[in-house]
Amino acid sequence: MNMSRKDRQFRPVAVPDVEVAGFWGKWQDAVCDSTAETLLDRCVEAGMLRAIDVEQPSPGVVIPILEWGGSTQMFWDSDLGKSIETIAYSLYRKPNARLEARADAIIDLYERLQDRDGYLNAWFQRVQPDRRWTNLRDHHELYCAGHLIEAAVAYYQATGKRKLLDIMCRYADYMIKVFGHGPDQIPGYDGHEEIELALVKLARVTGEKKYLDLSKFFVDERGAEPHFFTDEAKRDGRDPRNYIQKTYEYGQAHLPVREQTKVVGHAVRAMYLYSGMADIATEYKDDSLTGALEALWNDVVTKQMYITGGIGPAASNEGFTDYYDLPNDTAYAETCASVGLVFWANRMLGRGPDRRYADIMEQALYNGALPGLSIDGKTFFYDNPLESTGKHHRWKWHHCPCCPPNIARLVTSIGSYMYAAAEDEIAVHLYGESTLRAELAGGTKVTLKQDTNYPWDGAIGLTVTLAAPARFALSLRIPEWATGATLSVNGEMLSLAEIVSDGYARIEREWTDNDRVALFLPLALRPQYANPKVRQDAGRVALMRGPLVYCVEETDNGPDLNAIVVPKSLPQAQTEVLSELNGAVAIDLAAERDDTSSWGEALYRTIPADRSAAKVRLIPFHLWDNRAPGGMLVWLQAEK
Amino acid sequence: MNMSRKDRQFRPVAVPDVEVAGFWGKWQDAVCDSTAETLLDRCVEAGMLRAIDVEQPSPGVVIPILEWGGSTQMFWDSDLGKSIETIAYSLYRKPNARLEARADAIIDLYERLQDRDGYLNAWFQRVQPDRRWTNLRDHHELYCAGHLIEAAVAYYQATGKRKLLDIMCRYADYMIKVFGHGPDQIPGYDGHEEIELALVKLARVTGEKKYLDLSKFFVDERGAEPHFFTDEAKRDGRDPRNYIQKTYEYGQAHLPVREQTKVVGHAVRAMYLYSGMADIATEYKDDSLTGALEALWNDVVTKQMYITGGIGPAASNEGFTDYYDLPNDTAYAETCASVGLVFWANRMLGRGPDRRYADIMEQALYNGALPGLSIDGKTFFYDNPLESTGKHHRWKWHHCPCCPPNIARLVTSIGSYMYAAAEDEIAVHLYGESTLRAELAGGTKVTLKQDTNYPWDGAIGLTVTLAAPARFALSLRIPEWATGATLSVNGEMLSLAEIVSDGYARIEREWTDNDRVALFLPLALRPQYANPKVRQDAGRVALMRGPLVYCVEETDNGPDLNAIVVPKSLPQAQTEVLSELNGAVAIDLAAERDDTSSWGEALYRTIPADRSAAKVRLIPFHLWDNRAPGGMLVWLQAEK
């Protein structure tokens, strides 16, 4: 077998197939104990249940438009969808009858709301029924549908209840009638991608290829000429040029997707599209998408990604700007965008393990997405700057509440990102205390138990449990940063040089019950310098340990964090475990510091500040703003 | 005489008393030849003449509000005022019958517009006559009056024509009746300061103390409790809390002015207020203002000023934010605000020469205000970032066209900032090729001719022309940066240590005709480091030569300007005269540069960029964006 040929089909395991403990277990507990219920409470407070309840007065007539929150009302279904999805995953981990009853009640409301033809959308059934399918560019109809589909799949997998799944299948069946190139069909797609990846999930759980085909239709149509959004606007009596976002790049509809090479526009939309494209490439083994996917991947990771895996620096378009433009203090870097990058990276692994994708998946997960949630699961970052003067804090909620349920559903479904299975192979993409139950071709049931304190420690033990010996491959990611990694099976060392391909150590053998794999990934603190084209990081260094980006906080280091200077040769570092931060490993570094106290009154002078030795404490970036509020900084001055 | 006692009264000389050549002469020519007419053309295009012409239909009835440009219409009088003021100064330098006729015609329109009681305001006579004096906080009525008064004084001084001066005296006389604590009087002041300094000019040119008293009334009332803006809002049926700017700090009305110590709010408003306060302190020898003025001065120059003399980093309030918050790429640093800082600094010299003020006046003039004008006088910067990625360029006009006439009137009146006269003393605050005609106490007429290529060269020759020998003092500023300055009179060296006080070399002697003073100010290139509390400048250095801040431009240095590193010991520099930039002195520096071409594709890596020797060309910051468009940078990486 040529391992470098990317023609296999790895699909993420279902969430209930992985039991998570350790690092991610604590985060999942925070979501189960707090976030899941919080999400629902906030949706109710915002009036979302009233919005979908056909027993309530039609909100379009009775409820003043402002009470619906300006323009956010059109995508409320997506917030309910992501909340139900989060609840589903949380119920699997921690049964909660009350929460399940609340979710069931919402699903009942949707059941009653659904049109006889299958259509389902709170806004376009209750507020503007005459506007159904009139403005796909702006109205988020299929985006909402996608999130409800994801919720349906998750709820079915977690509870075995089919009601929402059936509702969404009916809706998807209706979509199959509505969209296409036939007479009276709409040859279009949604301005905000999401339906594409959702339909793939629906196809996988139902085994129905028709949903894959609809997803592929949306992918294939996007950006084709004559342009659907232009024709649609004209049909609807709108001037196509009168588009607030000015360019179809905003929704990645400026070119057919296979011709796209530059990551542009709204960051979340982009990630969701590329995720759907990667899914289609996997399911159809569609090599015609590979070129675009690889070009887009390289584009974002080599020119447009923060060291945190944050993407989309600008608030104005919630998205991408110029190459190498990565401002730290004003970084938008929406939590949802990094969640989306994790989605995409995960799906780029669909045709075979490759650490180019998995390393970034891990980087974005820990440092781009996870900061979006406080350790108690109760507050949320929407934007994720890499520098703060002390005024940036997590919100209880947001006027556009997309991020809280997005990070919550990612955290609670993390098991399905850790492992993927092909017919004869299990890939371990992410490390963390957990147990996988997988079934390979021929019905071989494998249990894989991962014992580790990762990411705080690099020692990882894997124990295979099998009813009978079986031949399959176990592929373990060796992160690019893990210089000096070692691997053994039942105490016998393996040569990584011989078995690593695409960054994965592939152990193909006949496994027997209780076989033990020991992987050691050295977590040395390492400096990270940015390409000198990144003007905002010039003369600066960031510090990483394993997959984690570190930062300094005012609460540990006092004010004026920009006065800290990291010496050229990385100085001696000591680690300390912080119990108040879920056992996180902090790093104490012997660095230097510009003296702000002896400077005097002048704002400018001809002699630089005195510099003296200083102890500096760094903590993992994803944990900042969980203690006393204050300044924070990732990119520190580097001695030149 | 105790020279350090600040109890004298220096007043700026009138603009026509100074003939300017050399550096400033070229800038004045650009305004005379282009800007002056451009200003008027743009005002006409915007509809301003129609707005003040009583023969035209009342704009409030006939002209849709949007045609008046949203909210900008209320202060159009100020734009016409500043334009007339610019024209006045330009006429003195270069007679221009056509331009003078156009100004006369506008003045005639104002004459016809003026109410019988003396009131004069295009908006509140023509559009909302029922709203006169109802909202001083927001409506700019006295602000507009102030600019028309400044125009009147300038036009009278330049042309000898009294019509506008008489109009504005009638208006000011009416104000004296309207404002005060008597019954039916308004105990208030304008939200946007300007009238205060304008009334002082009016008093000085007319000799009428009553105008000073009104100015002092406005200064004294500001911020007093019970708060005028609060009472005014209630009287007008508005909720005082419903104030878009949220705090009276926006217009420096949060405290009585004598209790203010922190520079806050809208930067231009702040500068105009402090200018008026300094004028009042000078005219009344009012020491009760000194404490606040000095505290405010120290506050802005030690905590809130860019190295360029730019102030007000934020666009949101067009003003001040937190101490030491000086972002370079997003700097608002409005041209008008630096013009205002020049105004204020100049007036802080009213009670005696002091280089604390004059050095900053010069710094803000060359580097904060002057960049607002292109060398051809045809385009304008509104905001003045210290870093650009190549997208920031001068405008032909601006929706709020305050900056173009502001920098134009400053340039054309620069002579009155160069020299000030007390009864027995002439102070030279700024150097530049020019000739001053002054009259001291007792009618002594002095002509002082300054020969120099300053700021390109530090050699300054001053020749005194006198009908008969006369005793007076000549005070010459020795800038703080001018280490190694030398001074001689008729070839005889003076000891600066003995005669310098408050940074001025004071030569008190009996002067005779043709006495010659030679001053040499070494213009060594010097590094400037920012207080390490300025996070945006950490690890960076700016370069100055004499009063000029230098920058690098992409057109000279290629892209990736942040890759440039200035060595610790300032390297050898060579100068070159650039004819395409009005004979500016460029500096070629042997520096270093991070290599962007050999870096490779990765966005981040563990090894910093290769660094190699590189020649770097710097040009004066005020001249950037006058050649091929591209990136620009002031604060360069500094070797640590």
PDB file of N, CA and C in Angstrom, chain A residues 86-126:
ATOM      1  N   THR A  86     -25.105  20.946  21.220  1.00  0.00           N
ATOM      2  CA  THR A  86     -24.288  20.923  22.435  1.00  0.00           C
ATOM      3  C   THR A  86     -24.952  20.083  23.519  1.00  0.00           C
ATOM      4  N   ILE A  87     -26.259  20.288  23.684  1.00  0.00           N
ATOM      5  CA  ILE A  87     -26.987  19.527  24.695  1.00  0.00           C
ATOM      6  C   ILE A  87     -26.906  18.029  24.391  1.00  0.00           C
ATOM      7  N   ALA A  88     -27.038  17.697  23.122  1.00  0.00           N
ATOM      8  CA  ALA A  88     -26.965  16.286  22.737  1.00  0.00           C
ATOM      9  C   ALA A  88     -25.657  15.668  23.212  1.00  0.00           C
ATOM     10  N   TYR A  89     -24.538  16.316  22.879  1.00  0.00           N
ATOM     11  CA  TYR A  89     -23.239  15.773  23.293  1.00  0.00           C
ATOM     12  C   TYR A  89     -23.131  15.721  24.814  1.00  0.00           C
ATOM     13  N   SER A  90     -23.695  16.746  25.465  1.00  0.00           N
ATOM     14  CA  SER A  90     -23.574  16.795  26.925  1.00  0.00           C
ATOM     15  C   SER A  90     -24.403  15.687  27.575  1.00  0.00           C
ATOM     16  N   LEU A  91     -25.541  15.371  26.961  1.00  0.00           N
ATOM     17  CA  LEU A  91     -26.385  14.305  27.513  1.00  0.00           C
ATOM     18  C   LEU A  91     -25.680  12.966  27.442  1.00  0.00           C
ATOM     19  N   TYR A  92     -24.897  12.785  26.387  1.00  0.00           N
ATOM     20  CA  TYR A  92     -24.165  11.535  26.294  1.00  0.00           C
ATOM     21  C   TYR A  92     -23.195  11.421  27.456  1.00  0.00           C
ATOM     22  N   ARG A  93     -22.509  12.532  27.765  1.00  0.00           N
ATOM     23  CA  ARG A  93     -21.525  12.487  28.856  1.00  0.00           C
ATOM     24  C   ARG A  93     -22.213  12.448  30.216  1.00  0.00           C
ATOM     25  N   LYS A  94     -23.204  13.308  30.375  1.00  0.00           N
ATOM     26  CA  LYS A  94     -23.881  13.425  31.678  1.00  0.00           C
ATOM     27  C   LYS A  94     -25.377  13.448  31.474  1.00  0.00           C
ATOM     28  N   PRO A  95     -26.066  12.336  31.658  1.00  0.00           N
ATOM     29  CA  PRO A  95     -27.516  12.337  31.515  1.00  0.00           C
ATOM     30  C   PRO A  95     -28.123  13.432  32.390  1.00  0.00           C
ATOM     31  N   ASN A  96     -29.133  14.110  31.821  1.00  0.00           N
ATOM     32  CA  ASN A  96     -29.734  15.251  32.527  1.00  0.00           C
ATOM     33  C   ASN A  96     -31.171  15.352  32.033  1.00  0.00           C
ATOM     34  N   ALA A  97     -32.056  14.735  32.774  1.00  0.00           N
ATOM     35  CA  ALA A  97     -33.449  14.578  32.331  1.00  0.00           C
ATOM     36  C   ALA A  97     -34.115  15.925  32.054  1.00  0.00           C
ATOM     37  N   ARG A  98     -33.838  16.883  32.909  1.00  0.00           N
ATOM     38  CA  ARG A  98     -34.469  18.187  32.754  1.00  0.00           C
ATOM     39  C   ARG A  98     -34.027  18.850  31.438  1.00  0.00           C
ATOM     40  N   LEU A  99     -32.713  18.783  31.189  1.00  0.00           N
ATOM     41  CA  LEU A  99     -32.180  19.403  29.974  1.00  0.00           C
ATOM     42  C   LEU A  99     -32.711  18.672  28.739  1.00  0.00           C
ATOM     43  N   GLU A 100     -32.767  17.352  28.826  1.00  0.00           N
ATOM     44  CA  GLU A 100     -33.268  16.563  27.705  1.00  0.00           C
ATOM     45  C   GLU A 100     -34.736  16.906  27.429  1.00  0.00           C
ATOM     46  N   ALA A 101     -35.491  17.099  28.489  1.00  0.00           N
ATOM     47  CA  ALA A 101     -36.906  17.457  28.317  1.00  0.00           C
ATOM     48  C   ALA A 101     -37.041  18.824  27.639  1.00  0.00           C
ATOM     49  N   ARG A 102     -36.159  19.723  28.009  1.00  0.00           N
ATOM     50  CA  ARG A 102     -36.213  21.052  27.380  1.00  0.00           C
ATOM     51  C   ARG A 102     -35.888  20.952  25.887  1.00  0.00           C
ATOM     52  N   ALA A 103     -34.879  20.146  25.566  1.00  0.00           N
ATOM     53  CA  ALA A 103     -34.527  19.976  24.149  1.00  0.00           C
ATOM     54  C   ALA A 103     -35.682  19.302  23.401  1.00  0.00           C
ATOM     55  N   ASP A 104     -36.271  18.288  24.026  1.00  0.00           N
ATOM     56  CA  ASP A 104     -37.412  17.612  23.395  1.00  0.00           C
ATOM     57  C   ASP A 104     -38.544  18.600  23.106  1.00  0.00           C
ATOM     58  N   ALA A 105     -38.754  19.501  24.053  1.00  0.00           N
ATOM     59  CA  ALA A 105     -39.841  20.471  23.883  1.00  0.00           C
ATOM     60  C   ALA A 105     -39.574  21.383  22.685  1.00  0.00           C
ATOM     61  N   ILE A 106     -38.324  21.775  22.523  1.00  0.00           N
ATOM     62  CA  ILE A 106     -37.979  22.633  21.384  1.00  0.00           C
ATOM     63  C   ILE A 106     -38.183  21.860  20.081  1.00  0.00           C
ATOM     64  N   ILE A 107     -37.753  20.605  20.104  1.00  0.00           N
ATOM     65  CA  ILE A 107     -37.924  19.781  18.905  1.00  0.00           C
ATOM     66  C   ILE A 107     -39.412  19.630  18.575  1.00  0.00           C
ATOM     67  N   ASP A 108     -40.242  19.500  19.621  1.00  0.00           N
ATOM     68  CA  ASP A 108     -41.692  19.434  19.388  1.00  0.00           C
ATOM     69  C   ASP A 108     -42.195  20.723  18.727  1.00  0.00           C
ATOM     70  N   LEU A 109     -41.667  21.849  19.183  1.00  0.00           N
ATOM     71  CA  LEU A 109     -42.074  23.125  18.579  1.00  0.00           C
ATOM     72  C   LEU A 109     -41.693  23.157  17.101  1.00  0.00           C
ATOM     73  N   TYR A 110     -40.497  22.688  16.805  1.00  0.00           N
ATOM     74  CA  TYR A 110     -40.079  22.656  15.405  1.00  0.00           C
ATOM     75  C   TYR A 110     -40.956  21.700  14.597  1.00  0.00           C
ATOM     76  N   GLU A 111     -41.335  20.592  15.220  1.00  0.00           N
ATOM     77  CA  GLU A 111     -42.195  19.636  14.519  1.00  0.00           C
ATOM     78  C   GLU A 111     -43.508  20.320  14.116  1.00  0.00           C
ATOM     79  N   ARG A 112     -44.074  21.085  15.073  1.00  0.00           N
ATOM     80  CA  ARG A 112     -45.335  21.756  14.762  1.00  0.00           C
ATOM     81  C   ARG A 112     -45.131  22.895  13.757  1.00  0.00           C
ATOM     82  N   LEU A 113     -43.948  23.524  13.815  1.00  0.00           N
ATOM     83  CA  LEU A 113     -43.678  24.651  12.919  1.00  0.00           C
ATOM     84  C   LEU A 113     -43.489  24.194  11.472  1.00  0.00           C
ATOM     85  N   GLN A 114     -42.936  22.994  11.304  1.00  0.00           N
ATOM     86  CA  GLN A 114     -42.542  22.576   9.950  1.00  0.00           C
ATOM     87  C   GLN A 114     -43.742  22.634   8.990  1.00  0.00           C
ATOM     88  N   ASP A 115     -43.462  23.184   7.830  1.00  0.00           N
ATOM     89  CA  ASP A 115     -44.503  23.304   6.799  1.00  0.00           C
ATOM     90  C   ASP A 115     -44.832  21.924   6.235  1.00  0.00           C
ATOM     91  N   ARG A 116     -45.979  21.816   5.621  1.00  0.00           N
ATOM     92  CA  ARG A 116     -46.375  20.505   5.086  1.00  0.00           C
ATOM     93  C   ARG A 116     -45.441  20.057   3.973  1.00  0.00           C
ATOM     94  N   ASP A 117     -44.836  21.054   3.286  1.00  0.00           N
ATOM     95  CA  ASP A 117     -43.908  20.669   2.221  1.00  0.00           C
ATOM     96  C   ASP A 117     -42.522  20.319   2.770  1.00  0.00           C
ATOM     97  N   GLY A 118     -42.312  20.534   4.054  1.00  0.00           N
ATOM     98  CA  GLY A 118     -41.023  20.188   4.654  1.00  0.00           C
ATOM     99  C   GLY A 118     -40.202  21.398   5.072  1.00  0.00           C
ATOM    100  N   TYR A 119     -40.568  22.567   4.546  1.00  0.00           N
ATOM    101  CA  TYR A 119     -39.810  23.792   4.841  1.00  0.00           C
ATOM    102  C   TYR A 119     -39.854  24.091   6.328  1.00  0.00           C
ATOM    103  N   LEU A 120     -38.752  24.632   6.833  1.00  0.00           N
ATOM    104  CA  LEU A 120     -38.681  24.914   8.266  1.00  0.00           C
ATOM    105  C   LEU A 120     -37.729  26.086   8.509  1.00  0.00           C
ATOM    106  N   ASN A 121     -38.295  27.213   8.892  1.00  0.00           N
ATOM    107  CA  ASN A 121     -37.452  28.374   9.197  1.00  0.00           C
ATOM    108  C   ASN A 121     -38.300  29.364   9.978  1.00  0.00           C
ATOM    109  N   ALA A 122     -37.880  29.662  11.192  1.00  0.00           N
ATOM    110  CA  ALA A 122     -38.705  30.490  12.085  1.00  0.00           C
ATOM    111  C   ALA A 122     -39.009  31.857  11.458  1.00  0.00           C
ATOM    112  N   TRP A 123     -38.008  32.442  10.859  1.00  0.00           N
ATOM    113  CA  TRP A 123     -38.198  33.800  10.333  1.00  0.00           C
ATOM    114  C   TRP A 123     -39.096  33.788   9.097  1.00  0.00           C
ATOM    115  N   PHE A 124     -38.795  32.890   8.182  1.00  0.00           N
ATOM    116  CA  PHE A 124     -39.517  32.951   6.905  1.00  0.00           C
ATOM    117  C   PHE A 124     -40.823  32.163   6.918  1.00  0.00           C
ATOM    118  N   GLN A 125     -41.140  31.567   8.046  1.00  0.00           N
ATOM    119  CA  GLN A 125     -42.513  31.060   8.186  1.00  0.00           C
ATOM    120  C   GLN A 125     -43.359  32.010   9.015  1.00  0.00           C
ATOM    121  N   ARG A 126     -42.716  32.679   9.981  1.00  0.00           N
ATOM    122  CA  ARG A 126     -43.491  33.438  10.962  1.00  0.00           C
ATOM    123  C   ARG A 126     -43.454  34.940  10.737  1.00  0.00           C
TER     124      ARG A 126
END
